Structures are given as structure tokens and as C-alpha cells.
Amino acid sequence: MTKLHKCQECGNPISARRAGQEFCAAPCRQTFNNRRMQRGAELYDLFRALRRERSTASEMNLWTQLCRLELQWQTEDDQQRPGRRSYMPPQKALTILKDKGSLPRGEVLCKATRPRAA
């Protein structure tokens, strides 16, 4: 049985032939994934600096800049692709990372840097 819904990239109606089908054709899937890769590359260095060079990142208001970048992407998406998400839902993204073995597991990665108040 096929379920009718919209392509995540172009918005055209599609009949999903398999569970989880999100795109009407390969070009739509490629466009979607290429945009994610480009945006991810833009985000990578800024996020790493935010985590590893905290004093510099703080002086540069890096978190604010990251939020502005995301807002710019959302504005572009709203204009070019109204009503369609240009990112994976968090649960799906984490599942993929876990399945690939790319998500570290184990100890807490962020330890408190300030002494706790008594």
C-alpha cells in the first residue's frame, strides 16, 4: 500500500513505495543532501571553535553568530521551500550516527569547570 505525501525537497506529491521514502526522485534527494553538506561544512569550524577555544569564542560572540547563521538558513528555506524542513529530525539523525558507530558512547564528555555551590 502506498501513502501519499509531499517530497521533502520540491514539495510535489509523491506516492511512497517504501517506508520512509521522503523524495520524489534522486535529484531532489541529492539537492537536499548537498545543502546539508554545505551548511554542515560552514558550521563545523565554528562549532569546534566554540567547544575548544571558549574564551576566544566568547569574545567573538560565536554562539550569537551561530544563531544568526541558522536564522539566515531558516529565512532562505522559508522563501525557497516553504513548509518543508531542510534538516533531519533529531531522533533520526542520532539513530543514523549510532547505527554507523559515529556517536561516542561512554563517559560524560562535558565535565563541570566551575565548583558547585554548597
Short mmCIF file of N, CA and C in Angstrom, two decimals:
data_model
loop_
_atom_site.label_atom_id
_atom_site.label_comp_id
_atom_site.label_asym_id
_atom_site.label_seq_id
_atom_site.Cartn_x
_atom_site.Cartn_y
_atom_site.Cartn_z
N MET A 1 0.85 -1.18 0.00
CA MET A 1 0.00 0.00 0.00
C MET A 1 0.89 1.25 0.00
N THR A 2 0.55 2.22 -0.83
CA THR A 2 1.34 3.43 -0.90
C THR A 2 0.66 4.55 -0.13
N LYS A 3 1.48 5.40 0.43
CA LYS A 3 0.97 6.53 1.21
C LYS A 3 1.33 7.81 0.46
N LEU A 4 0.36 8.68 0.24
CA LEU A 4 0.58 9.91 -0.49
C LEU A 4 1.05 11.00 0.47
N HIS A 5 2.21 11.61 0.16
CA HIS A 5 2.69 12.75 0.92
C HIS A 5 3.56 13.61 0.00
N LYS A 6 4.20 14.65 0.53
CA LYS A 6 4.97 15.59 -0.29
C LYS A 6 6.46 15.30 -0.22
N CYS A 7 7.13 15.55 -1.36
CA CYS A 7 8.58 15.43 -1.42
C CYS A 7 9.18 16.47 -0.48
N GLN A 8 10.18 16.06 0.28
CA GLN A 8 10.79 16.94 1.27
C GLN A 8 11.56 18.09 0.61
N GLU A 9 11.94 17.94 -0.65
CA GLU A 9 12.70 18.99 -1.32
C GLU A 9 11.80 19.90 -2.17
N CYS A 10 11.09 19.34 -3.13
CA CYS A 10 10.33 20.18 -4.07
C CYS A 10 8.88 20.41 -3.64
N GLY A 11 8.37 19.57 -2.75
CA GLY A 11 7.00 19.74 -2.28
C GLY A 11 5.94 19.09 -3.15
N ASN A 12 6.34 18.47 -4.26
CA ASN A 12 5.39 17.79 -5.12
C ASN A 12 4.86 16.54 -4.44
N PRO A 13 3.61 16.19 -4.70
CA PRO A 13 3.06 14.97 -4.08
C PRO A 13 3.78 13.73 -4.62
N ILE A 14 4.02 12.79 -3.73
CA ILE A 14 4.62 11.51 -4.13
C ILE A 14 3.86 10.38 -3.47
N SER A 15 3.90 9.24 -4.11
CA SER A 15 3.35 8.03 -3.51
C SER A 15 4.54 7.21 -3.02
N ALA A 16 4.67 7.11 -1.74
CA ALA A 16 5.80 6.37 -1.16
C ALA A 16 5.64 4.89 -1.46
N ARG A 17 6.63 4.33 -2.14
CA ARG A 17 6.60 2.91 -2.48
C ARG A 17 7.25 2.07 -1.39
N ARG A 18 8.00 2.75 -0.52
CA ARG A 18 8.65 2.04 0.59
C ARG A 18 8.53 2.91 1.83
N ALA A 19 8.63 2.28 2.98
CA ALA A 19 8.55 3.01 4.24
C ALA A 19 9.70 4.00 4.33
N GLY A 20 9.41 5.22 4.72
CA GLY A 20 10.44 6.22 4.92
C GLY A 20 10.83 6.99 3.67
N GLN A 21 10.19 6.74 2.54
CA GLN A 21 10.53 7.48 1.31
C GLN A 21 10.17 8.94 1.49
N GLU A 22 11.15 9.82 1.27
CA GLU A 22 10.96 11.25 1.53
C GLU A 22 11.08 12.12 0.29
N PHE A 23 11.57 11.56 -0.81
CA PHE A 23 11.83 12.37 -2.01
C PHE A 23 11.18 11.73 -3.23
N CYS A 24 10.82 12.58 -4.18
CA CYS A 24 10.15 12.08 -5.38
C CYS A 24 11.15 11.47 -6.36
N ALA A 25 12.39 11.94 -6.34
CA ALA A 25 13.39 11.46 -7.29
C ALA A 25 14.79 11.72 -6.74
N ALA A 26 15.77 11.08 -7.36
CA ALA A 26 17.16 11.22 -6.93
C ALA A 26 17.65 12.67 -6.94
N PRO A 27 17.33 13.48 -7.96
CA PRO A 27 17.81 14.87 -7.94
C PRO A 27 17.32 15.65 -6.71
N CYS A 28 16.11 15.42 -6.26
CA CYS A 28 15.61 16.10 -5.06
C CYS A 28 16.38 15.64 -3.83
N ARG A 29 16.63 14.36 -3.72
CA ARG A 29 17.40 13.82 -2.59
C ARG A 29 18.81 14.39 -2.60
N GLN A 30 19.42 14.46 -3.78
CA GLN A 30 20.79 14.98 -3.89
C GLN A 30 20.85 16.46 -3.54
N THR A 31 19.88 17.24 -4.00
CA THR A 31 19.85 18.68 -3.68
C THR A 31 19.72 18.88 -2.18
N PHE A 32 18.82 18.13 -1.56
CA PHE A 32 18.61 18.21 -0.12
C PHE A 32 19.91 17.88 0.63
N ASN A 33 20.54 16.76 0.27
CA ASN A 33 21.76 16.33 0.95
C ASN A 33 22.94 17.26 0.67
N ASN A 34 23.04 17.81 -0.53
CA ASN A 34 24.11 18.75 -0.84
C ASN A 34 24.00 20.02 0.00
N ARG A 35 22.77 20.51 0.19
CA ARG A 35 22.55 21.70 1.02
C ARG A 35 22.97 21.40 2.46
N ARG A 36 22.61 20.23 2.97
CA ARG A 36 23.00 19.84 4.33
C ARG A 36 24.52 19.75 4.45
N MET A 37 25.19 19.19 3.44
CA MET A 37 26.65 19.09 3.50
C MET A 37 27.30 20.47 3.48
N GLN A 38 26.81 21.36 2.63
CA GLN A 38 27.38 22.71 2.57
C GLN A 38 27.20 23.43 3.90
N ARG A 39 26.00 23.37 4.43
CA ARG A 39 25.74 24.04 5.70
C ARG A 39 26.52 23.40 6.83
N GLY A 40 26.67 22.11 6.79
CA GLY A 40 27.45 21.42 7.81
C GLY A 40 28.91 21.85 7.79
N ALA A 41 29.45 22.02 6.59
CA ALA A 41 30.84 22.47 6.47
C ALA A 41 30.99 23.87 7.03
N GLU A 42 30.00 24.73 6.80
CA GLU A 42 30.04 26.09 7.33
C GLU A 42 29.98 26.09 8.85
N LEU A 43 29.25 25.16 9.39
CA LEU A 43 29.04 25.07 10.82
C LEU A 43 30.20 24.40 11.57
N TYR A 44 30.88 23.49 10.91
CA TYR A 44 31.88 22.64 11.55
C TYR A 44 32.95 23.45 12.29
N ASP A 45 33.64 24.34 11.61
CA ASP A 45 34.74 25.09 12.23
C ASP A 45 34.25 25.98 13.36
N LEU A 46 33.09 26.59 13.16
CA LEU A 46 32.56 27.47 14.20
C LEU A 46 32.19 26.67 15.46
N PHE A 47 31.58 25.53 15.27
CA PHE A 47 31.21 24.72 16.42
C PHE A 47 32.44 24.19 17.15
N ARG A 48 33.43 23.74 16.39
CA ARG A 48 34.66 23.24 17.03
C ARG A 48 35.34 24.35 17.82
N ALA A 49 35.38 25.55 17.26
CA ALA A 49 35.99 26.68 17.98
C ALA A 49 35.19 26.99 19.25
N LEU A 50 33.87 26.89 19.15
CA LEU A 50 33.01 27.14 20.31
C LEU A 50 33.33 26.17 21.44
N ARG A 51 33.61 24.93 21.09
CA ARG A 51 33.89 23.91 22.11
C ARG A 51 35.33 23.92 22.59
N ARG A 52 36.29 24.26 21.72
CA ARG A 52 37.70 24.10 22.04
C ARG A 52 38.44 25.38 22.38
N GLU A 53 37.92 26.51 21.93
CA GLU A 53 38.56 27.80 22.20
C GLU A 53 37.52 28.73 22.82
N ARG A 54 37.09 28.36 23.99
CA ARG A 54 35.93 29.01 24.60
C ARG A 54 36.14 30.50 24.88
N SER A 55 37.31 30.89 25.33
CA SER A 55 37.50 32.31 25.63
C SER A 55 37.46 33.14 24.36
N THR A 56 38.09 32.67 23.30
CA THR A 56 38.05 33.37 22.01
C THR A 56 36.63 33.38 21.47
N ALA A 57 35.97 32.24 21.55
CA ALA A 57 34.59 32.14 21.07
C ALA A 57 33.68 33.10 21.82
N SER A 58 33.90 33.22 23.12
CA SER A 58 33.10 34.14 23.93
C SER A 58 33.36 35.59 23.53
N GLU A 59 34.62 35.94 23.35
CA GLU A 59 34.96 37.31 22.94
C GLU A 59 34.34 37.66 21.58
N MET A 60 34.24 36.68 20.71
CA MET A 60 33.72 36.90 19.36
C MET A 60 32.20 36.73 19.29
N ASN A 61 31.56 36.45 20.43
CA ASN A 61 30.12 36.19 20.45
C ASN A 61 29.75 35.10 19.44
N LEU A 62 30.51 34.02 19.46
CA LEU A 62 30.36 32.97 18.47
C LEU A 62 28.99 32.30 18.53
N TRP A 63 28.46 32.10 19.73
CA TRP A 63 27.14 31.48 19.83
C TRP A 63 26.09 32.35 19.12
N THR A 64 26.17 33.64 19.31
CA THR A 64 25.25 34.57 18.64
C THR A 64 25.40 34.46 17.13
N GLN A 65 26.65 34.36 16.67
CA GLN A 65 26.90 34.24 15.22
C GLN A 65 26.33 32.94 14.67
N LEU A 66 26.46 31.86 15.44
CA LEU A 66 25.88 30.59 15.01
C LEU A 66 24.36 30.69 14.91
N CYS A 67 23.75 31.35 15.88
CA CYS A 67 22.29 31.53 15.86
C CYS A 67 21.86 32.38 14.67
N ARG A 68 22.64 33.39 14.35
CA ARG A 68 22.33 34.23 13.17
C ARG A 68 22.46 33.43 11.88
N LEU A 69 23.47 32.58 11.82
CA LEU A 69 23.65 31.73 10.64
C LEU A 69 22.46 30.81 10.46
N GLU A 70 22.01 30.20 11.55
CA GLU A 70 20.84 29.32 11.48
C GLU A 70 19.60 30.09 11.06
N LEU A 71 19.44 31.32 11.58
CA LEU A 71 18.30 32.14 11.20
C LEU A 71 18.34 32.48 9.71
N GLN A 72 19.53 32.75 9.20
CA GLN A 72 19.68 33.02 7.76
C GLN A 72 19.25 31.80 6.95
N TRP A 73 19.67 30.60 7.38
CA TRP A 73 19.27 29.38 6.69
C TRP A 73 17.76 29.20 6.74
N GLN A 74 17.16 29.47 7.90
CA GLN A 74 15.71 29.31 8.03
C GLN A 74 14.97 30.28 7.12
N THR A 75 15.47 31.51 7.02
CA THR A 75 14.86 32.51 6.14
C THR A 75 14.95 32.05 4.69
N GLU A 76 16.11 31.54 4.28
CA GLU A 76 16.27 31.01 2.92
C GLU A 76 15.28 29.88 2.67
N ASP A 77 15.19 28.96 3.64
CA ASP A 77 14.27 27.83 3.50
C ASP A 77 12.82 28.29 3.40
N ASP A 78 12.44 29.24 4.23
CA ASP A 78 11.07 29.74 4.20
C ASP A 78 10.73 30.36 2.84
N GLN A 79 11.70 31.01 2.22
CA GLN A 79 11.48 31.63 0.92
C GLN A 79 11.49 30.61 -0.22
N GLN A 80 12.43 29.68 -0.17
CA GLN A 80 12.62 28.75 -1.28
C GLN A 80 11.85 27.45 -1.13
N ARG A 81 11.57 27.06 0.11
CA ARG A 81 10.96 25.76 0.37
C ARG A 81 9.95 25.87 1.49
N PRO A 82 8.93 26.70 1.35
CA PRO A 82 8.01 26.94 2.46
C PRO A 82 7.36 25.65 2.97
N GLY A 83 7.35 25.54 4.31
CA GLY A 83 6.66 24.43 4.95
C GLY A 83 7.41 23.11 4.94
N ARG A 84 8.67 23.12 4.45
CA ARG A 84 9.43 21.87 4.41
C ARG A 84 10.73 22.02 5.19
N ARG A 85 11.05 21.05 5.98
CA ARG A 85 12.25 21.03 6.81
C ARG A 85 13.47 20.75 5.93
N SER A 86 14.59 21.41 6.21
CA SER A 86 15.82 21.15 5.45
C SER A 86 16.86 20.44 6.31
N TYR A 87 16.41 19.81 7.37
CA TYR A 87 17.28 19.06 8.25
C TYR A 87 16.54 17.82 8.71
N MET A 88 17.30 16.84 9.15
CA MET A 88 16.68 15.62 9.65
C MET A 88 16.13 15.85 11.04
N PRO A 89 15.04 15.19 11.38
CA PRO A 89 14.58 15.25 12.77
C PRO A 89 15.70 14.71 13.68
N PRO A 90 15.87 15.30 14.86
CA PRO A 90 16.97 14.90 15.75
C PRO A 90 17.02 13.40 16.05
N GLN A 91 15.87 12.79 16.25
CA GLN A 91 15.86 11.36 16.57
C GLN A 91 16.44 10.54 15.42
N LYS A 92 16.08 10.91 14.18
CA LYS A 92 16.59 10.19 13.02
C LYS A 92 18.10 10.41 12.88
N ALA A 93 18.55 11.65 13.07
CA ALA A 93 19.98 11.96 12.94
C ALA A 93 20.80 11.18 13.96
N LEU A 94 20.33 11.13 15.20
CA LEU A 94 21.05 10.38 16.24
C LEU A 94 21.04 8.89 15.96
N THR A 95 19.94 8.37 15.47
CA THR A 95 19.84 6.95 15.14
C THR A 95 20.85 6.59 14.06
N ILE A 96 20.97 7.43 13.04
CA ILE A 96 21.92 7.18 11.96
C ILE A 96 23.35 7.19 12.50
N LEU A 97 23.66 8.19 13.33
CA LEU A 97 25.01 8.26 13.91
C LEU A 97 25.32 7.03 14.77
N LYS A 98 24.35 6.60 15.56
CA LYS A 98 24.54 5.42 16.40
C LYS A 98 24.73 4.18 15.54
N ASP A 99 23.90 4.03 14.51
CA ASP A 99 23.99 2.85 13.64
C ASP A 99 25.32 2.79 12.90
N LYS A 100 25.87 3.95 12.55
CA LYS A 100 27.15 3.99 11.85
C LYS A 100 28.32 3.83 12.82
N GLY A 101 28.06 3.94 14.11
CA GLY A 101 29.12 3.87 15.10
C GLY A 101 29.87 5.18 15.23
N SER A 102 29.29 6.27 14.74
CA SER A 102 29.95 7.57 14.77
C SER A 102 29.70 8.36 16.04
N LEU A 103 28.76 7.93 16.83
CA LEU A 103 28.42 8.66 18.04
C LEU A 103 29.15 8.06 19.22
N PRO A 104 30.04 8.83 19.85
CA PRO A 104 30.78 8.29 21.00
C PRO A 104 29.84 7.90 22.13
N ARG A 105 30.18 6.84 22.79
CA ARG A 105 29.40 6.40 23.95
C ARG A 105 30.35 6.24 25.13
N GLY A 106 29.82 6.33 26.30
CA GLY A 106 30.65 6.10 27.47
C GLY A 106 30.60 7.26 28.43
N GLU A 107 31.79 7.71 28.84
CA GLU A 107 31.90 8.73 29.87
C GLU A 107 31.25 10.04 29.44
N VAL A 108 30.93 10.84 30.44
CA VAL A 108 30.40 12.17 30.19
C VAL A 108 31.47 12.98 29.48
N LEU A 109 31.10 13.66 28.39
CA LEU A 109 32.07 14.40 27.60
C LEU A 109 32.33 15.79 28.17
N CYS A 110 31.36 16.35 28.86
CA CYS A 110 31.48 17.71 29.40
C CYS A 110 31.51 17.62 30.91
N LYS A 111 32.59 17.98 31.50
CA LYS A 111 32.69 17.97 32.95
C LYS A 111 32.58 19.40 33.46
N ALA A 112 32.00 19.54 34.62
CA ALA A 112 31.81 20.87 35.20
C ALA A 112 33.17 21.55 35.38
N THR A 113 33.25 22.80 34.97
CA THR A 113 34.50 23.55 35.10
C THR A 113 34.46 24.49 36.29
N ARG A 114 33.28 24.71 36.81
CA ARG A 114 33.12 25.60 37.98
C ARG A 114 32.75 24.77 39.19
N PRO A 115 33.29 25.13 40.34
CA PRO A 115 32.89 24.39 41.56
C PRO A 115 31.41 24.64 41.85
N ARG A 116 30.76 23.61 42.29
CA ARG A 116 29.34 23.72 42.61
C ARG A 116 29.15 24.44 43.93
N ALA A 117 28.09 25.21 44.00
CA ALA A 117 27.76 25.92 45.25
C ALA A 117 27.26 24.91 46.29
N ALA A 118 27.61 25.15 47.52
CA ALA A 118 27.21 24.24 48.60
C ALA A 118 25.78 24.46 49.01
#
